[in-house]
Coordinates of C-alpha atoms in Angstrom, one line a residue:
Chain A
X84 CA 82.4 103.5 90.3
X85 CA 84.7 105.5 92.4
X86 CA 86.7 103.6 95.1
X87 CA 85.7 104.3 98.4
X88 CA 89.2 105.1 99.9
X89 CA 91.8 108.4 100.0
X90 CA 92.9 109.6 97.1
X91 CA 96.1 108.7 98.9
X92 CA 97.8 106.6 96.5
X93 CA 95.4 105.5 93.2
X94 CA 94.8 102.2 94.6
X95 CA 91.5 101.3 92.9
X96 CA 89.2 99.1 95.6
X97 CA 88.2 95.7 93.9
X98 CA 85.2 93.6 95.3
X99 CA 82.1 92.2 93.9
X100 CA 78.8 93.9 92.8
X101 CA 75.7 92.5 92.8
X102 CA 72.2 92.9 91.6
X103 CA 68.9 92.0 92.8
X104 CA 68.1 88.2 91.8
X105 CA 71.8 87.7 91.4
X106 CA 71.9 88.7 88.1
X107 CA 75.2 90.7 87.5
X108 CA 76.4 93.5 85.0
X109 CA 80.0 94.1 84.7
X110 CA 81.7 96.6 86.8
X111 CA 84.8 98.3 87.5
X112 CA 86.1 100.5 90.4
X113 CA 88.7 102.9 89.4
X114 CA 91.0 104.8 91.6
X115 CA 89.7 108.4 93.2
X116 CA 92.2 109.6 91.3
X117 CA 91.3 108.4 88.1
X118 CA 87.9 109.6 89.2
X119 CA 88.7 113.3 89.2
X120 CA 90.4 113.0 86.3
X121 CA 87.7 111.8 84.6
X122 CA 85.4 114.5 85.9
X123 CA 87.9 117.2 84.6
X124 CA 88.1 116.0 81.3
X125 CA 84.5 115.6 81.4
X126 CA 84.0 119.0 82.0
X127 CA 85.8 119.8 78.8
X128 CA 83.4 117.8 76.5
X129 CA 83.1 114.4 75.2
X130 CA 85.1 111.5 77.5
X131 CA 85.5 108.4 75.7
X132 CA 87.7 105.7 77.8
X133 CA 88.4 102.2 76.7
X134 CA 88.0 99.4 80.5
X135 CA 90.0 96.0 80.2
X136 CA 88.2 93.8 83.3
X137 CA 90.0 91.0 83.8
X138 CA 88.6 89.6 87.0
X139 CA 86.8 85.9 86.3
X140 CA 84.8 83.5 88.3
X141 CA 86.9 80.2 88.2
X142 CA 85.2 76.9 88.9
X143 CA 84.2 75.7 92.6
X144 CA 86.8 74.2 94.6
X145 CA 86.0 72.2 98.3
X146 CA 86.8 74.8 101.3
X147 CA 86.2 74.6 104.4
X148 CA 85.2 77.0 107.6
X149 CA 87.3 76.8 110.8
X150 CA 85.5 75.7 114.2
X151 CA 87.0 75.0 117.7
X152 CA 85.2 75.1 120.4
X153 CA 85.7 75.8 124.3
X154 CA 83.1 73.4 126.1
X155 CA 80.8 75.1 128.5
X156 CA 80.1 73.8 131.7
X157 CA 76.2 73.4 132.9
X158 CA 75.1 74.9 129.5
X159 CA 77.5 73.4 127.8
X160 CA 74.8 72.6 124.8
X161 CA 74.1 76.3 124.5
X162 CA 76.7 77.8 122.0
X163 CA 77.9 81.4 121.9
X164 CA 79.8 82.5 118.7
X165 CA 83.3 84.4 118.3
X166 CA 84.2 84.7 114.5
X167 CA 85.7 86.1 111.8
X168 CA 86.5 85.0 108.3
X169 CA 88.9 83.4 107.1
X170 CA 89.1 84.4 102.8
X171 CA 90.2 87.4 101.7
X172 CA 90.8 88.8 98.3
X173 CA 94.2 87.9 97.0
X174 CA 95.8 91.4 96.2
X175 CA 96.5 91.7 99.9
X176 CA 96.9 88.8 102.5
X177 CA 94.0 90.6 104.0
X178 CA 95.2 91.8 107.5
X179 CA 92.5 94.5 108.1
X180 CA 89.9 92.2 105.9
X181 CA 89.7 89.9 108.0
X182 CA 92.7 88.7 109.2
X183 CA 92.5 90.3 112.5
X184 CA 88.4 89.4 112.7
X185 CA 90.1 85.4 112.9
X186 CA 92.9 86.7 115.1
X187 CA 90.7 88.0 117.7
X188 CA 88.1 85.4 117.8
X189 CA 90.9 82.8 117.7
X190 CA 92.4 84.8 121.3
X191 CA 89.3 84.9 122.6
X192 CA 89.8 81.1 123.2
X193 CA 93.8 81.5 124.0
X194 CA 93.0 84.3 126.9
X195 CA 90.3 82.4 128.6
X196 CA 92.3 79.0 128.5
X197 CA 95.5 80.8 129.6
X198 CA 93.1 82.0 132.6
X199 CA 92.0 79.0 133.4
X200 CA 88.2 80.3 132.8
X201 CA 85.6 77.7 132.2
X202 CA 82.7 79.4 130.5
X203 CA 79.1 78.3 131.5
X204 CA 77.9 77.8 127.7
X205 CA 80.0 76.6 125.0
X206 CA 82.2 79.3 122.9
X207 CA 82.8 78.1 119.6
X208 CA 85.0 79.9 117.6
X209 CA 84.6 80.1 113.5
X210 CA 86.6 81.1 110.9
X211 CA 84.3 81.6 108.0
X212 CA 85.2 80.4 104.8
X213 CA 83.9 82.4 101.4
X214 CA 82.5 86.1 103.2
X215 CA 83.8 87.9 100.3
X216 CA 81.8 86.1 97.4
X217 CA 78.8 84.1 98.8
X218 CA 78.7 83.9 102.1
X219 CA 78.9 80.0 101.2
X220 CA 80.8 79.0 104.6
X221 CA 77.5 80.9 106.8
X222 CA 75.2 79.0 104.8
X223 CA 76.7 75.6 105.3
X224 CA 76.8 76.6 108.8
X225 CA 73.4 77.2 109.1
X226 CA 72.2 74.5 106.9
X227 CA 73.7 72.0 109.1
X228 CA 72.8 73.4 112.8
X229 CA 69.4 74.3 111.3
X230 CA 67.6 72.1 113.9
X231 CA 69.8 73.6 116.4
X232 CA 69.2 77.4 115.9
X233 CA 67.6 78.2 119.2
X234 CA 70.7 76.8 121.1
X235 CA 72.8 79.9 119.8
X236 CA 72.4 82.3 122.2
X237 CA 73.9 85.0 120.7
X238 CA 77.3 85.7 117.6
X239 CA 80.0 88.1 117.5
X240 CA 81.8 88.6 114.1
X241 CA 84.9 91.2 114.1
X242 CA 85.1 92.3 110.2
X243 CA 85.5 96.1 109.9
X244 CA 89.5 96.0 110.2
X245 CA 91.8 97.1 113.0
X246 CA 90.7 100.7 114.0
X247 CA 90.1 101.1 117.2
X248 CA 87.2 99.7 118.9
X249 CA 84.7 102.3 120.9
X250 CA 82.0 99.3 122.3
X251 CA 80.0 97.1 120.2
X252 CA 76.9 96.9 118.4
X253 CA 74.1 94.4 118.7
X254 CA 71.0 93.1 117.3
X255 CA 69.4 92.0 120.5
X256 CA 65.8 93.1 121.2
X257 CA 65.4 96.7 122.7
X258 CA 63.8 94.8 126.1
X259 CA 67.5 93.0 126.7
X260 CA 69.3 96.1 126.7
X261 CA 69.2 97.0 130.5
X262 CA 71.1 93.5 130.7
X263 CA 74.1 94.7 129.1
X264 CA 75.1 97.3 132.1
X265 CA 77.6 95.2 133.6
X266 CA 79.1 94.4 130.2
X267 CA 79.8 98.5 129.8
X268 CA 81.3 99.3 133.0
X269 CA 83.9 96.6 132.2
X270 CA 84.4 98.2 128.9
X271 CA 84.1 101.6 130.1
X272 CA 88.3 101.5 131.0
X273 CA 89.3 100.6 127.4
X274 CA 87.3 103.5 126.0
X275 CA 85.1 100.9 124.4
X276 CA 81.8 101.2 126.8
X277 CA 79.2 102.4 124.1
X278 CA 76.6 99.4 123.4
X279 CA 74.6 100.2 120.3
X280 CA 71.8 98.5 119.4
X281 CA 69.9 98.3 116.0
X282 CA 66.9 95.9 114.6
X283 CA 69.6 94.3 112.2
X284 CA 73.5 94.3 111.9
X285 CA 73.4 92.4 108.6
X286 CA 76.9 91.0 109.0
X287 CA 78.5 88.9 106.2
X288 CA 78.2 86.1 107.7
X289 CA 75.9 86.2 110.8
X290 CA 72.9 87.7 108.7
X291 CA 71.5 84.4 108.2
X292 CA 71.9 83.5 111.7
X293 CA 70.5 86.8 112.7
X294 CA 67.2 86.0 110.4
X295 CA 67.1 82.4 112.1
X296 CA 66.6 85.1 115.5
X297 CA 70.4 84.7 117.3
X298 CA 71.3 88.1 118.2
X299 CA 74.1 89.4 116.2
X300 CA 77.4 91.5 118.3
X301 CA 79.9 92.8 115.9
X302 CA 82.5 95.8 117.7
X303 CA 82.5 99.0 117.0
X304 CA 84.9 100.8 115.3
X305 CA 87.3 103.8 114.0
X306 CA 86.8 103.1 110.5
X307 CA 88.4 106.6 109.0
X308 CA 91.2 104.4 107.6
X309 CA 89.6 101.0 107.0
X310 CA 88.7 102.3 103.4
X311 CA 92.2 103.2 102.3
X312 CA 93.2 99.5 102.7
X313 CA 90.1 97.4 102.8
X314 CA 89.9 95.3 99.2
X315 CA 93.3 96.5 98.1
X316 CA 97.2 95.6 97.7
X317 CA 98.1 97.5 100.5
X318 CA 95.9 95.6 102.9
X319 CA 99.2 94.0 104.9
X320 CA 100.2 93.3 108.6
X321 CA 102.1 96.2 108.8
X322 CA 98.9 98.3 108.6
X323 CA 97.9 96.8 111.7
X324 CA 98.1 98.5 115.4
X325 CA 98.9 96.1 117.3
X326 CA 97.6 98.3 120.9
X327 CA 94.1 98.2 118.4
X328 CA 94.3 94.1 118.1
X329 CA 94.6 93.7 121.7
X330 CA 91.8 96.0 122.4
X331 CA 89.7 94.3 119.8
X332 CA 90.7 91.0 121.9
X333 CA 90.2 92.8 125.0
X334 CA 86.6 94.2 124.1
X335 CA 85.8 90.2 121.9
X336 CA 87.0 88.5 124.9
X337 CA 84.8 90.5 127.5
X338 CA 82.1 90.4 125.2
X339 CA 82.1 86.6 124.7
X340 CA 82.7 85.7 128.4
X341 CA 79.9 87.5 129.8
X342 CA 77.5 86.1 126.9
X343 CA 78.7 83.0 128.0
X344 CA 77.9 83.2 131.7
X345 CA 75.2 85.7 131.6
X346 CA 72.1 84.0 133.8
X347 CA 69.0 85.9 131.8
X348 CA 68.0 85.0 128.7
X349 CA 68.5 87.9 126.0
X350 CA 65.5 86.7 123.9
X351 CA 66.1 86.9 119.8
X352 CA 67.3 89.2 117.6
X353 CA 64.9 91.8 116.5
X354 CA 64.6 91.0 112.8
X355 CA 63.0 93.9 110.7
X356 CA 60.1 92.9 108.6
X357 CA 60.8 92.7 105.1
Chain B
X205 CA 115.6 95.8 96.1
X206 CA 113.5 97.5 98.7
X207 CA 111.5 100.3 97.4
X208 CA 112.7 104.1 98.6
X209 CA 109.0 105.0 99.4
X210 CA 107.2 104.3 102.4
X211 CA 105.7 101.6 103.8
X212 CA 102.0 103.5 103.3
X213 CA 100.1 101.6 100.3
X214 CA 102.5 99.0 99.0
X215 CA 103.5 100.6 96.1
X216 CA 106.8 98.8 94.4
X217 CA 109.2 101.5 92.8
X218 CA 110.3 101.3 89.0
X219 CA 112.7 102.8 87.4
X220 CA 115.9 101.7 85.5
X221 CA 119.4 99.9 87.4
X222 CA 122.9 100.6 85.7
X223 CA 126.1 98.9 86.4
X224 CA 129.3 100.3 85.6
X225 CA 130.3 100.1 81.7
X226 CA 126.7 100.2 80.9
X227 CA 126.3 96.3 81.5
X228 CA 122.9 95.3 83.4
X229 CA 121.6 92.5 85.4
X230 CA 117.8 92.2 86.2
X231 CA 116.8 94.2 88.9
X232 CA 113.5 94.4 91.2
X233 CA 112.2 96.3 93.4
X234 CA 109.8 95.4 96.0
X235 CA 107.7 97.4 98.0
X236 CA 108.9 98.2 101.8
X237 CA 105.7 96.1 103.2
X238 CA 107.1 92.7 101.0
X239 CA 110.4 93.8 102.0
X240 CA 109.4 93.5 105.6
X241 CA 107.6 90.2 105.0
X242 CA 110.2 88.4 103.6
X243 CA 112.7 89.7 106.3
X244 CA 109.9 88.1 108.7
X245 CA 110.2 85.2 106.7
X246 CA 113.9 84.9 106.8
X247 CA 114.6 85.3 110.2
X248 CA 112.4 81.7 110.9
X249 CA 114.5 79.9 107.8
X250 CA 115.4 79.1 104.3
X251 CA 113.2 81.7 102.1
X252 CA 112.0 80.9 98.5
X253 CA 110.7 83.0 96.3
X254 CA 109.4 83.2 92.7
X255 CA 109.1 86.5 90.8
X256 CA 107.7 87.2 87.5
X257 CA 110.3 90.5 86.1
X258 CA 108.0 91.9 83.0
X259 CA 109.5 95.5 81.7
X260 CA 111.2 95.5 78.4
X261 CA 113.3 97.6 76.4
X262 CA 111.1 98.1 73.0
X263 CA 112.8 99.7 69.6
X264 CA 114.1 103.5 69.6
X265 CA 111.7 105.7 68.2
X266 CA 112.0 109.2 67.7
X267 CA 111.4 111.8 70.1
X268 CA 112.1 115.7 71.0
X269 CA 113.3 118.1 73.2
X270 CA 110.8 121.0 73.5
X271 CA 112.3 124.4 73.3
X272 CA 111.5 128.1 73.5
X273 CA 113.4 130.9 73.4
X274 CA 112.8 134.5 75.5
X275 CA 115.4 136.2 73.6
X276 CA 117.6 138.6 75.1
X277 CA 118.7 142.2 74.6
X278 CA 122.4 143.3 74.3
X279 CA 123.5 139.9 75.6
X280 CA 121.1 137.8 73.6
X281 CA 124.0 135.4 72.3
X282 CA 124.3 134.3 75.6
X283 CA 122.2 132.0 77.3
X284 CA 119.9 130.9 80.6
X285 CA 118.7 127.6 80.9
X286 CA 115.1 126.8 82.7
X287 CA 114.4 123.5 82.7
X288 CA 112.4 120.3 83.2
X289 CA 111.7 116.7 81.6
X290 CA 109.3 115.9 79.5
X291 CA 109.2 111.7 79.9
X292 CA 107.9 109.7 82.8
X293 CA 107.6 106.5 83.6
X294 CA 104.9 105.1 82.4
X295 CA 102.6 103.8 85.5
X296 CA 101.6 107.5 86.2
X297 CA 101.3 110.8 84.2
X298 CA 104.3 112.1 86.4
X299 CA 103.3 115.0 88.0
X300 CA 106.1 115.1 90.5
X301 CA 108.9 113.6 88.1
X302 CA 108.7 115.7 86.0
X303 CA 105.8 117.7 84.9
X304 CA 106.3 120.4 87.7
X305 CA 109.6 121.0 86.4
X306 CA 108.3 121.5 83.0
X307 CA 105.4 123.4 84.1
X308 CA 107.3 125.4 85.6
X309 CA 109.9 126.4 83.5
X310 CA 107.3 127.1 81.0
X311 CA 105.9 129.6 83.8
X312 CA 109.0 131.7 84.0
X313 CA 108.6 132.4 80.3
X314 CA 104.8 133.3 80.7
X315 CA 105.5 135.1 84.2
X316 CA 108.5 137.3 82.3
X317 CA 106.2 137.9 79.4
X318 CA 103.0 138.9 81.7
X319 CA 105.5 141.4 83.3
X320 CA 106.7 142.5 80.1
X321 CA 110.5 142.1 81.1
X322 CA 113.2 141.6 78.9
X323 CA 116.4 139.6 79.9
X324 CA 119.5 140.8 78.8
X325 CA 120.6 137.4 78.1
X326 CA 118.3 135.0 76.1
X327 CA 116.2 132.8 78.7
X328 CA 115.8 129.3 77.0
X329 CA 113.0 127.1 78.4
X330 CA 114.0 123.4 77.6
X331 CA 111.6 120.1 78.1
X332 CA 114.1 117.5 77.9
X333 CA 113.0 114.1 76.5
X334 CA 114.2 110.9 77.8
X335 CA 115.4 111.6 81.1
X336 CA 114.4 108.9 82.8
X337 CA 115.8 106.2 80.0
X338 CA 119.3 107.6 78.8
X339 CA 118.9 111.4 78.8
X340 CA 119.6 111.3 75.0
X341 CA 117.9 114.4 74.9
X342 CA 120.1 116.1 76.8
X343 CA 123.1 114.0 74.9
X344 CA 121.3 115.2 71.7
X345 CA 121.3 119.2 72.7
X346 CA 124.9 118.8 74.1
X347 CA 126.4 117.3 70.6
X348 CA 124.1 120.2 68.7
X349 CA 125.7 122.8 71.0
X350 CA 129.1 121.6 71.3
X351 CA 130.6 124.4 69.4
X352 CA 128.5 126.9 72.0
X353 CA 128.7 125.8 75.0
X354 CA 130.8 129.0 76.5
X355 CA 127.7 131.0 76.1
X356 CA 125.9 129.2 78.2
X357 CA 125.8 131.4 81.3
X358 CA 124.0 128.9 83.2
X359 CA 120.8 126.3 83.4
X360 CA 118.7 125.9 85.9
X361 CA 116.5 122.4 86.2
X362 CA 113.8 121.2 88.9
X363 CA 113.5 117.5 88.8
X364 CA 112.7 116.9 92.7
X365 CA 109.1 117.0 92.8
X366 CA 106.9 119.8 94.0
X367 CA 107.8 119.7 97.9
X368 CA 108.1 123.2 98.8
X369 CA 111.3 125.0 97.9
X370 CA 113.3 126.5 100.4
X371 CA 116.3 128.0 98.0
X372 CA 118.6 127.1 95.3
X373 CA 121.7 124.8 94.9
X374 CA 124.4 125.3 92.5
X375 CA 128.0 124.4 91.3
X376 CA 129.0 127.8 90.3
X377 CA 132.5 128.2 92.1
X378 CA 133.5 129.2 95.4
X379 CA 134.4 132.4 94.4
X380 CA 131.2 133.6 93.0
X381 CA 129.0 132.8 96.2
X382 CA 129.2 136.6 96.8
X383 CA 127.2 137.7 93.5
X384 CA 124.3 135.8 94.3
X385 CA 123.7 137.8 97.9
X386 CA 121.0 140.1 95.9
X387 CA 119.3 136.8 94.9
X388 CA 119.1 135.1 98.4
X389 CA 117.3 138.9 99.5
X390 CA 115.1 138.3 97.0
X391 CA 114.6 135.1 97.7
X392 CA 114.3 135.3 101.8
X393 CA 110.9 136.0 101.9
X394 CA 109.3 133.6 100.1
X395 CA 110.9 131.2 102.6
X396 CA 113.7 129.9 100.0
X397 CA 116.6 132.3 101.1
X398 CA 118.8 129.0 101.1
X399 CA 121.8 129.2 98.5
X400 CA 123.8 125.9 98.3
X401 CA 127.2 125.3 96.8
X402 CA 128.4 121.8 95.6
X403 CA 131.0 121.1 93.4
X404 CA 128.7 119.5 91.3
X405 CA 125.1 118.9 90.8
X406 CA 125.0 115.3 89.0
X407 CA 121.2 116.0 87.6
X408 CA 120.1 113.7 85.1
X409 CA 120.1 116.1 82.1
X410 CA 122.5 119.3 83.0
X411 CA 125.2 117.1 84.1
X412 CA 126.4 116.9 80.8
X413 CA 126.6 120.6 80.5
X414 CA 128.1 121.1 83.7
X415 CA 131.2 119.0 83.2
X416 CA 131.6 120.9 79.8
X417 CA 131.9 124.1 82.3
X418 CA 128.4 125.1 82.4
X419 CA 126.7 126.4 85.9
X420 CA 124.0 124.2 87.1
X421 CA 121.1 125.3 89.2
X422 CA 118.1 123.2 90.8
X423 CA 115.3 124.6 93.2
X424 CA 116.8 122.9 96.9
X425 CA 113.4 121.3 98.3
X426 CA 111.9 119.4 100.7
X427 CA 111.7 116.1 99.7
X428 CA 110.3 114.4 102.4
X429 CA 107.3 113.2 100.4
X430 CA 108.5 112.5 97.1
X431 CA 109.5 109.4 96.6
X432 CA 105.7 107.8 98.4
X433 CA 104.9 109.1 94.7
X434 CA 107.8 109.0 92.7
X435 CA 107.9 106.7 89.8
X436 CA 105.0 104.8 91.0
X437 CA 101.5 104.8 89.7
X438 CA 100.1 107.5 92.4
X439 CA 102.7 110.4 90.6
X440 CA 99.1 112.3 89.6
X441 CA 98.3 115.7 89.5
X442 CA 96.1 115.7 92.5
X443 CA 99.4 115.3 94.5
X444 CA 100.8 118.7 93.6
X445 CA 100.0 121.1 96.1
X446 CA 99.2 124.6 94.1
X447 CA 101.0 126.8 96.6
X448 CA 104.3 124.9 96.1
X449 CA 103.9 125.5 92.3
X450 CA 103.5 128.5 92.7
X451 CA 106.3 128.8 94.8
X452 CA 108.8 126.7 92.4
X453 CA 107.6 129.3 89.7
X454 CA 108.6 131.9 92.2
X455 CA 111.9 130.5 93.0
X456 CA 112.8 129.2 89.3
X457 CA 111.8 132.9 88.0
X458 CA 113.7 135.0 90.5
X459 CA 116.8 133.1 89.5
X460 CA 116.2 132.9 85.8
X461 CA 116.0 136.8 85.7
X462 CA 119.1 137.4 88.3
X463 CA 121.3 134.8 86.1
X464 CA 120.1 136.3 82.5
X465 CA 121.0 140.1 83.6
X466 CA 123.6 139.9 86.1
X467 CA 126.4 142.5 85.2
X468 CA 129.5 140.2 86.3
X469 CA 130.2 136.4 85.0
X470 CA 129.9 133.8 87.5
X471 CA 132.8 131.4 85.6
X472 CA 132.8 128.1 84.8
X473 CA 130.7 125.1 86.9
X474 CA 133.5 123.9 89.1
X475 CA 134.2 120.5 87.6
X476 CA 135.4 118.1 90.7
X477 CA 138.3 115.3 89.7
X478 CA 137.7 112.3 88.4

C-alpha cells in the first residue's frame, strides 16, 4: 500500500493491517515516493520487485494502563473520562501519536487542581496501554468496570495529533444535543465552538465503551499534517505546536468540566445497528 | 554530528568525514530532531548514549567515467568541460547529488545537437564516477590528461542540486571578468545574470583540474532546500522541480557555447597560495 503522508521526505508509514476474523496476510507500506516510482516503471511493462518485512509479533509481556482520578463531589460515583494512550510505535517517541492525547488529558487534572475546582462527578484520567495493536488496555478496562458501565457518563479520548483543534465531536444521541449550547459559547473564543455529532466515533480505545452506550467526545482537528508524521520516525516533540497543546488542553479541559457538572442527563451513545 | 538538513522528517545525513593526512575516526551524524533531544537531555545532567555505527568500506571494484565528445571545428584540440557525477550515496537514487548535474550536461550536448550548432572548441560532456568516495574518477582523467591539460579552456560542473540557478561562479582571473559581459546579457533574462569570481572553486571533481590551471565553472544556485534532501534517502526524482531543470540546462548551455567559441583566452584558473 501507499503511505498515507506527503511525498515530503520517503518516510514509508508503518502500522498494522488487519482482516476480518483476525486473520492477517502480510503487508507492507512503501513510501509515496516509492509509490510513483513504481507506477512509472509500471507503465513501461513488467515490474518485478523483491519486499524484505521484517516487522514480528514478539511474545506478551505484563503492561499496564495509567488511571488517576480527581474525586467528584455529590456524584462523586459517576465517572467522566479524559484519555489518551499511552504506546506508540517505536520509530518515533510518538509526540503527535499519542503523546500529546496523554499530555492533555493528564492537564486536564493539573488546570482544575491548580484552580482549585472541585468537579461534581469524578474525572478519571487514563492513559491507555496497547491502542496501536489490540486495544488490549480498553478491554481490560471494560472487562473490569463491566458491572459499572452505566456510571460513565460520558469519555473523551484526544488521538488525532497536535493540529489545531476547531470543537469536538461526539457520539451522544441527537436528543442531547441542545444541551451542549453552553459548552460552544465557551469554546466559541478559541475558534473551537463547532460540536459535531455522529451515531459512532469508533475511537481506539473508547469504541467498546461507546458499544456498552457511554457517549464517546474526541476533539476536532486540523489533520492536514497529522499524516506526514503519524506512524513514522519523524513523529518527535519538536513537531509539536505548543499554542495547539494548550488549546487542545483548553478545549479537553472545558470539555471535561462541564461533563462533569452538567445537571441533565445526556442519555447513551447512539450505537448504530450492526 | 548534527545533520545540515532541517529539522522536518528526521532524516540523519550520510556521507563520508576526512581528517587531515587522510587518517579517519568514526563519525555520526544525527538528525537535527535527536540533536535537539539530547541537548534537552544534557542541560538536566550526565547524558549516555549507545549508538550502533554500521557503513563499511567494501573492496575496490571497477568503475567509469562516462564521456562524450561534441567535437569542435577549427579549435577542436581544445576543450569545454560540462559536467556532473555519476555516483550517489546509496540511501536514494540522487536526484539532487548528482543526477541533475549529469542530466544536465548530457542536455547541452542534445540541446546543441537539436540546434544543429557547432562549437568551435570540442564540448566534452563528462559523468564522473566516484565523487562522493575519493573522486578517483576525476584523479583517473587528470593522470590520463596530464600531458593535455593546457588545452583545456575550461570545465563547467553542477553538483548543488536543482534549486533554481540564478548565474555562474568561476575562478577564471580577475582580469578576464570583462569577456564574460556578453554571457551575463545572455544570461539576465532567464533570471541568472549573476557572474561570481572566487579564486577558487574547491568542487569535488574539477578541483583537480583547476589547481593544474584549468578554469572552473558551476551553475551559482539557491540552495536553500538542498540539503533537507541531500544524501539522505528522500534525494528522488519527484524532488526535482522541471522548470529548474530546465533552467540549469539553460544556464549550463549558454555557457558551454560562450566558453567553446569565445575569440579571446580567458588564462589560467587563478590558483590561490597554499
Amino acid at each position: 500500500v501507499r503511505s498515507v503522508g506527503g511525498a515530503a521526505y520517503r518516510l514509508p508509514h508503518t502500522g498494522s493491517s488487519g482482516l476480518a476474523d483476525g486473520a492477517r496476510i502480510p503487508a507492507a507500506a512503501v513510501s509515496a515516493e516509492d509509490a510513483m516510482l513504481m507506477a512509472r516503471l509500471a507503465r513501461r511493462g513488467p515490474l518485478s520487485m523483491r519486499l524484505v518485512l521484517t516487522p514480528r509479533t514478539l511474545p506478551d509481556a505484563d503492561s499496564y494502563n495509567v488511571i488517576a482520578d480527581l474525586p467528584g463531589t455529590d456524584k462523586a460515583d459517576e465517572i467522566v473520562i479524559v484519555s489518551g494512550h499511552l504506546d506508540s510505535w517505536d520509530l518515533a517517541t510518538g509526540a503527535h501519536d499519542d503523546a500529546v492525547g496523554v499530555a492533555s488529558a493528564m492537564a486536564v487534572l493539573e488546570t482544575l487542581k491548580r484552580l482549585d475546582y472541585r468537579p461534581r462527578r469524578t474525572i478519571r484520567m487514563i492513559a491507555w496501554m496497547n491502542e496501536e495493536n489490540g486495544t488490549r488496555g480498553a478491554r481490560g478496562y471494560l472487562a473490569a468496570e463491566q458491572g459499572n458501565v452505566e456510571k460513565h457518563f460520558g469519555a473523551i479520548e484526544s488521538d488525532n495529533g497536535a493540529g489545531r483543534p476547531f470543537g469536538m465531536r461526539t457520539s451522544v444521541g441527537p436528543q442531547a444535543m441542545k444541551l451542549f449550547t453552553p459548552l460552544q459559547a465557551a469554546l466559541q473564543p478559541l475558534g473551537a465552538g463547532v460540536i459535531q455529532r455522529q451515531d459512532a466515533l469508533q475511537t481506539g480505545d473508547l469504541s467498546g465503551l461507546e458499544r456498552a452506550g457511554v457517549p464517546s467526545f474526541a476533539p476536532l482537528i486540523d489533520t492536514s499534517d497529522y499524516f506526514d508524521y503519524h506512524h513514522t520516525p519523524a513523529d518527535t516533540l519538536d513537531k509539536v505546536d505548543p499554542d495547539n497543546l494548550r488549546r487542545h488542553v483548553a478545549v479537553m479541559t472545558a470539555t471535561a468540566w462541564f461533563l462533569a457538572n452538567l445537571e441533565q442527563p445526556i442519555g447513551r451513545a447512539a450505537v448504530p445497528e450492526r
